[in-house]
């Protein structure tokens, strides 16, 4: 367990010029808020602000769990099944939220209307399920753009060799086919790889989903029956298979999740990396990344249908219905998503979900060429962003799909076999739950 208390962190944040939120002095004195929060490099800087909230309100925050969302999801479901919801604040995500219809309280009456009005309307709409505002979005709006090592495209010998082998000029890829060609060309295992991908759980299922869309297909039909066992789906899965067979990705990629990808690209051993905006500052930080000064950022590639990849979502914080002090918990959630918190998070690259902070980010990028390049790439990609299918069974469906994708990648099944098995399993899931 991690308990925060007021400390020198408050002085640090004050020194950064972050304004205090409007809390009544000591209004929650004696209250302890237990929280289950996402952990990971790009998420934890925000938690350094918690002592400021504690100092203002008199409350304490006890982080009882700090894991990635896949592990938190399992923990939440175990808590629900055992009736042991003893915590008040939880990290949430637009992909996971529909699974918990009774877990979280409606924040509408717990936070001021003007607070809600400060968020981007589309984010609030997506955070509202069955009329309940189940979370406040943090500055972690996610859609993937393409990070790449610029020096690879400035090497005349590589350009000549690439054109001789593939018949077209070497340039930052605009399509997934070009991406596959270049990742294969750049790969020099075991010391250097052309690319990498999250290879399990929703990580690979979501990437597969966006490739299906980019290739002109759809994941589900209108009645939520599976539609991914199609030409578009086969083309998408073949892309993963081809890269693995070519040795263009690290052999452990089927076990990778987001931190593995971020640290992999920062190690300087990956040529092309499709990843979230939250990593942009880390990739160009000389204290953390060997790719510093050599990072280019471009919009995500397009599929065979001419559609740009754009699977998207956002993180947030929620308050449980079981919380004994919802007002204090909602105050913490408000604080962690306010303008100062979003400015702090977005300074490292993540995209905000508050309108005023978007204006701030755009102004900051004007004097920083790298930030301007990052912002332009993600703004372009965001134009065609799309959320996960709007079904509470999305995560359960991905848990059935991803082992079959892995089986095809590893050569244990053909693409056709894997997609047929996955489609049958998802069809069974939907039928068992009375979806159709």
PDB file of N, CA and C in Angstrom, residues 73-123:
ATOM      1  N   UNK A  73      -8.514  -4.444 -14.189  1.00  0.00           N
ATOM      2  CA  UNK A  73      -9.790  -4.982 -14.643  1.00  0.00           C
ATOM      3  C   UNK A  73     -10.093  -6.319 -13.955  1.00  0.00           C
ATOM      4  N   UNK A  74      -9.103  -7.175 -13.898  1.00  0.00           N
ATOM      5  CA  UNK A  74      -9.285  -8.466 -13.226  1.00  0.00           C
ATOM      6  C   UNK A  74      -9.564  -8.269 -11.738  1.00  0.00           C
ATOM      7  N   UNK A  75      -8.863  -7.310 -11.146  1.00  0.00           N
ATOM      8  CA  UNK A  75      -9.043  -7.038  -9.720  1.00  0.00           C
ATOM      9  C   UNK A  75     -10.433  -6.477  -9.446  1.00  0.00           C
ATOM     10  N   UNK A  76     -10.883  -5.545 -10.283  1.00  0.00           N
ATOM     11  CA  UNK A  76     -12.216  -4.969 -10.105  1.00  0.00           C
ATOM     12  C   UNK A  76     -13.287  -6.058 -10.191  1.00  0.00           C
ATOM     13  N   UNK A  77     -13.151  -6.937 -11.188  1.00  0.00           N
ATOM     14  CA  UNK A  77     -14.150  -7.989 -11.362  1.00  0.00           C
ATOM     15  C   UNK A  77     -14.155  -8.958 -10.184  1.00  0.00           C
ATOM     16  N   UNK A  78     -12.961  -9.234  -9.631  1.00  0.00           N
ATOM     17  CA  UNK A  78     -12.885 -10.093  -8.446  1.00  0.00           C
ATOM     18  C   UNK A  78     -13.550  -9.410  -7.249  1.00  0.00           C
ATOM     19  N   UNK A  79     -13.336  -8.103  -7.109  1.00  0.00           N
ATOM     20  CA  UNK A  79     -13.969  -7.355  -6.018  1.00  0.00           C
ATOM     21  C   UNK A  79     -15.482  -7.362  -6.151  1.00  0.00           C
ATOM     22  N   UNK A  80     -15.956  -7.185  -7.380  1.00  0.00           N
ATOM     23  CA  UNK A  80     -17.403  -7.201  -7.616  1.00  0.00           C
ATOM     24  C   UNK A  80     -17.978  -8.574  -7.285  1.00  0.00           C
ATOM     25  N   UNK A  81     -17.310  -9.618  -7.745  1.00  0.00           N
ATOM     26  CA  UNK A  81     -17.805 -10.981  -7.524  1.00  0.00           C
ATOM     27  C   UNK A  81     -17.848 -11.342  -6.043  1.00  0.00           C
ATOM     28  N   UNK A  82     -16.876 -10.843  -5.277  1.00  0.00           N
ATOM     29  CA  UNK A  82     -16.800 -11.181  -3.855  1.00  0.00           C
ATOM     30  C   UNK A  82     -17.530 -10.177  -2.969  1.00  0.00           C
ATOM     31  N   UNK A  83     -18.082  -9.129  -3.583  1.00  0.00           N
ATOM     32  CA  UNK A  83     -18.780  -8.108  -2.810  1.00  0.00           C
ATOM     33  C   UNK A  83     -17.868  -7.337  -1.886  1.00  0.00           C
ATOM     34  N   UNK A  84     -16.614  -7.143  -2.298  1.00  0.00           N
ATOM     35  CA  UNK A  84     -15.640  -6.479  -1.428  1.00  0.00           C
ATOM     36  C   UNK A  84     -15.144  -5.177  -2.038  1.00  0.00           C
ATOM     37  N   UNK A  85     -16.058  -4.299  -2.368  1.00  0.00           N
ATOM     38  CA  UNK A  85     -15.683  -2.971  -2.872  1.00  0.00           C
ATOM     39  C   UNK A  85     -15.438  -2.088  -1.660  1.00  0.00           C
ATOM     40  N   UNK A  86     -14.200  -2.053  -1.207  1.00  0.00           N
ATOM     41  CA  UNK A  86     -13.856  -1.296  -0.007  1.00  0.00           C
ATOM     42  C   UNK A  86     -13.060  -0.040  -0.338  1.00  0.00           C
ATOM     43  N   UNK A  87     -12.933   0.263  -1.620  1.00  0.00           N
ATOM     44  CA  UNK A  87     -12.161   1.415  -2.064  1.00  0.00           C
ATOM     45  C   UNK A  87     -13.094   2.429  -2.715  1.00  0.00           C
ATOM     46  N   UNK A  88     -12.611   3.646  -2.844  1.00  0.00           N
ATOM     47  CA  UNK A  88     -13.477   4.760  -3.265  1.00  0.00           C
ATOM     48  C   UNK A  88     -13.199   5.297  -4.664  1.00  0.00           C
ATOM     49  N   UNK A  89     -11.925   5.376  -5.047  1.00  0.00           N
ATOM     50  CA  UNK A  89     -11.561   5.969  -6.340  1.00  0.00           C
ATOM     51  C   UNK A  89     -10.829   4.936  -7.169  1.00  0.00           C
ATOM     52  N   UNK A  90     -11.214   4.816  -8.434  1.00  0.00           N
ATOM     53  CA  UNK A  90     -10.547   3.880  -9.325  1.00  0.00           C
ATOM     54  C   UNK A  90     -10.188   4.515 -10.650  1.00  0.00           C
ATOM     55  N   UNK A  91      -9.043   4.122 -11.202  1.00  0.00           N
ATOM     56  CA  UNK A  91      -8.739   4.488 -12.584  1.00  0.00           C
ATOM     57  C   UNK A  91      -9.730   3.808 -13.498  1.00  0.00           C
ATOM     58  N   UNK A  92     -10.127   4.502 -14.544  1.00  0.00           N
ATOM     59  CA  UNK A  92     -11.097   3.955 -15.479  1.00  0.00           C
ATOM     60  C   UNK A  92     -10.621   4.266 -16.900  1.00  0.00           C
ATOM     61  N   UNK A  93     -11.261   3.656 -17.862  1.00  0.00           N
ATOM     62  CA  UNK A  93     -10.910   3.847 -19.270  1.00  0.00           C
ATOM     63  C   UNK A  93     -12.169   3.632 -20.093  1.00  0.00           C
ATOM     64  N   UNK A  94     -12.271   4.372 -21.190  1.00  0.00           N
ATOM     65  CA  UNK A  94     -13.470   4.271 -22.027  1.00  0.00           C
ATOM     66  C   UNK A  94     -13.677   2.871 -22.591  1.00  0.00           C
ATOM     67  N   UNK A  95     -12.595   2.090 -22.732  1.00  0.00           N
ATOM     68  CA  UNK A  95     -12.737   0.731 -23.232  1.00  0.00           C
ATOM     69  C   UNK A  95     -13.262  -0.228 -22.168  1.00  0.00           C
ATOM     70  N   UNK A  96     -12.964   0.072 -20.899  1.00  0.00           N
ATOM     71  CA  UNK A  96     -13.312  -0.837 -19.809  1.00  0.00           C
ATOM     72  C   UNK A  96     -14.605  -0.451 -19.097  1.00  0.00           C
ATOM     73  N   UNK A  97     -14.942   0.833 -19.086  1.00  0.00           N
ATOM     74  CA  UNK A  97     -16.042   1.351 -18.278  1.00  0.00           C
ATOM     75  C   UNK A  97     -17.383   0.649 -18.505  1.00  0.00           C
ATOM     76  N   UNK A  98     -17.767   0.310 -19.759  1.00  0.00           N
ATOM     77  CA  UNK A  98     -19.092  -0.290 -19.949  1.00  0.00           C
ATOM     78  C   UNK A  98     -19.302  -1.618 -19.230  1.00  0.00           C
ATOM     79  N   UNK A  99     -18.232  -2.247 -18.767  1.00  0.00           N
ATOM     80  CA  UNK A  99     -18.361  -3.535 -18.080  1.00  0.00           C
ATOM     81  C   UNK A  99     -18.887  -3.407 -16.661  1.00  0.00           C
ATOM     82  N   UNK A 100     -18.832  -2.204 -16.091  1.00  0.00           N
ATOM     83  CA  UNK A 100     -19.115  -2.024 -14.668  1.00  0.00           C
ATOM     84  C   UNK A 100     -20.358  -1.149 -14.446  1.00  0.00           C
ATOM     85  N   UNK A 101     -21.527  -1.553 -14.900  1.00  0.00           N
ATOM     86  CA  UNK A 101     -22.691  -0.664 -14.834  1.00  0.00           C
ATOM     87  C   UNK A 101     -23.119  -0.277 -13.421  1.00  0.00           C
ATOM     88  N   UNK A 102     -22.799  -1.115 -12.422  1.00  0.00           N
ATOM     89  CA  UNK A 102     -23.233  -0.815 -11.056  1.00  0.00           C
ATOM     90  C   UNK A 102     -22.088  -0.434 -10.138  1.00  0.00           C
ATOM     91  N   UNK A 103     -20.859  -0.474 -10.629  1.00  0.00           N
ATOM     92  CA  UNK A 103     -19.707  -0.238  -9.756  1.00  0.00           C
ATOM     93  C   UNK A 103     -19.541   1.226  -9.390  1.00  0.00           C
ATOM     94  N   UNK A 104     -19.766   2.116 -10.360  1.00  0.00           N
ATOM     95  CA  UNK A 104     -19.406   3.517 -10.159  1.00  0.00           C
ATOM     96  C   UNK A 104     -20.616   4.430 -10.003  1.00  0.00           C
ATOM     97  N   UNK A 105     -20.439   5.467  -9.211  1.00  0.00           N
ATOM     98  CA  UNK A 105     -21.485   6.448  -8.939  1.00  0.00           C
ATOM     99  C   UNK A 105     -21.606   7.446 -10.082  1.00  0.00           C
ATOM    100  N   UNK A 106     -22.783   8.057 -10.181  1.00  0.00           N
ATOM    101  CA  UNK A 106     -23.014   9.148 -11.129  1.00  0.00           C
ATOM    102  C   UNK A 106     -22.385  10.410 -10.546  1.00  0.00           C
ATOM    103  N   UNK A 107     -21.427  10.979 -11.266  1.00  0.00           N
ATOM    104  CA  UNK A 107     -20.706  12.158 -10.778  1.00  0.00           C
ATOM    105  C   UNK A 107     -21.467  13.464 -10.992  1.00  0.00           C
ATOM    106  N   UNK A 108     -22.588  13.392 -11.681  1.00  0.00           N
ATOM    107  CA  UNK A 108     -23.316  14.618 -12.043  1.00  0.00           C
ATOM    108  C   UNK A 108     -23.636  15.467 -10.831  1.00  0.00           C
ATOM    109  N   UNK A 109     -24.069  14.834  -9.742  1.00  0.00           N
ATOM    110  CA  UNK A 109     -24.440  15.594  -8.549  1.00  0.00           C
ATOM    111  C   UNK A 109     -23.274  15.784  -7.587  1.00  0.00           C
ATOM    112  N   UNK A 110     -22.103  15.226  -7.929  1.00  0.00           N
ATOM    113  CA  UNK A 110     -20.958  15.267  -7.021  1.00  0.00           C
ATOM    114  C   UNK A 110     -19.895  16.280  -7.425  1.00  0.00           C
ATOM    115  N   UNK A 111     -19.935  16.744  -8.671  1.00  0.00           N
ATOM    116  CA  UNK A 111     -18.981  17.764  -9.124  1.00  0.00           C
ATOM    117  C   UNK A 111     -19.765  18.917  -9.732  1.00  0.00           C
ATOM    118  N   UNK A 112     -19.250  20.136  -9.650  1.00  0.00           N
ATOM    119  CA  UNK A 112     -19.976  21.292 -10.171  1.00  0.00           C
ATOM    120  C   UNK A 112     -20.212  21.195 -11.678  1.00  0.00           C
ATOM    121  N   UNK A 113     -21.327  21.731 -12.125  1.00  0.00           N
ATOM    122  CA  UNK A 113     -21.650  21.711 -13.551  1.00  0.00           C
ATOM    123  C   UNK A 113     -20.601  22.450 -14.369  1.00  0.00           C
ATOM    124  N   UNK A 114     -20.028  23.509 -13.786  1.00  0.00           N
ATOM    125  CA  UNK A 114     -19.011  24.272 -14.529  1.00  0.00           C
ATOM    126  C   UNK A 114     -17.735  23.450 -14.707  1.00  0.00           C
ATOM    127  N   UNK A 115     -17.477  22.537 -13.789  1.00  0.00           N
ATOM    128  CA  UNK A 115     -16.333  21.632 -13.943  1.00  0.00           C
ATOM    129  C   UNK A 115     -16.529  20.751 -15.168  1.00  0.00           C
ATOM    130  N   UNK A 116     -17.698  20.152 -15.263  1.00  0.00           N
ATOM    131  CA  UNK A 116     -18.004  19.266 -16.385  1.00  0.00           C
ATOM    132  C   UNK A 116     -17.976  20.039 -17.697  1.00  0.00           C
ATOM    133  N   UNK A 117     -18.459  21.263 -17.679  1.00  0.00           N
ATOM    134  CA  UNK A 117     -18.516  22.081 -18.893  1.00  0.00           C
ATOM    135  C   UNK A 117     -17.134  22.404 -19.440  1.00  0.00           C
ATOM    136  N   UNK A 118     -16.092  22.287 -18.616  1.00  0.00           N
ATOM    137  CA  UNK A 118     -14.752  22.603 -19.068  1.00  0.00           C
ATOM    138  C   UNK A 118     -14.087  21.512 -19.891  1.00  0.00           C
ATOM    139  N   UNK A 119     -14.695  20.323 -19.932  1.00  0.00           N
ATOM    140  CA  UNK A 119     -14.130  19.216 -20.699  1.00  0.00           C
ATOM    141  C   UNK A 119     -14.612  19.254 -22.151  1.00  0.00           C
ATOM    142  N   UNK A 120     -13.838  18.634 -23.023  1.00  0.00           N
ATOM    143  CA  UNK A 120     -14.264  18.470 -24.411  1.00  0.00           C
ATOM    144  C   UNK A 120     -15.565  17.671 -24.411  1.00  0.00           C
ATOM    145  N   UNK A 121     -16.569  18.181 -25.098  1.00  0.00           N
ATOM    146  CA  UNK A 121     -17.898  17.580 -25.045  1.00  0.00           C
ATOM    147  C   UNK A 121     -17.935  16.116 -25.449  1.00  0.00           C
ATOM    148  N   UNK A 122     -17.147  15.748 -26.462  1.00  0.00           N
ATOM    149  CA  UNK A 122     -17.159  14.364 -26.936  1.00  0.00           C
ATOM    150  C   UNK A 122     -16.630  13.413 -25.868  1.00  0.00           C
ATOM    151  N   UNK A 123     -15.665  13.872 -25.074  1.00  0.00           N
ATOM    152  CA  UNK A 123     -15.133  13.029 -24.002  1.00  0.00           C
ATOM    153  C   UNK A 123     -16.171  12.822 -22.900  1.00  0.00           C
TER     154      UNK A 123
END
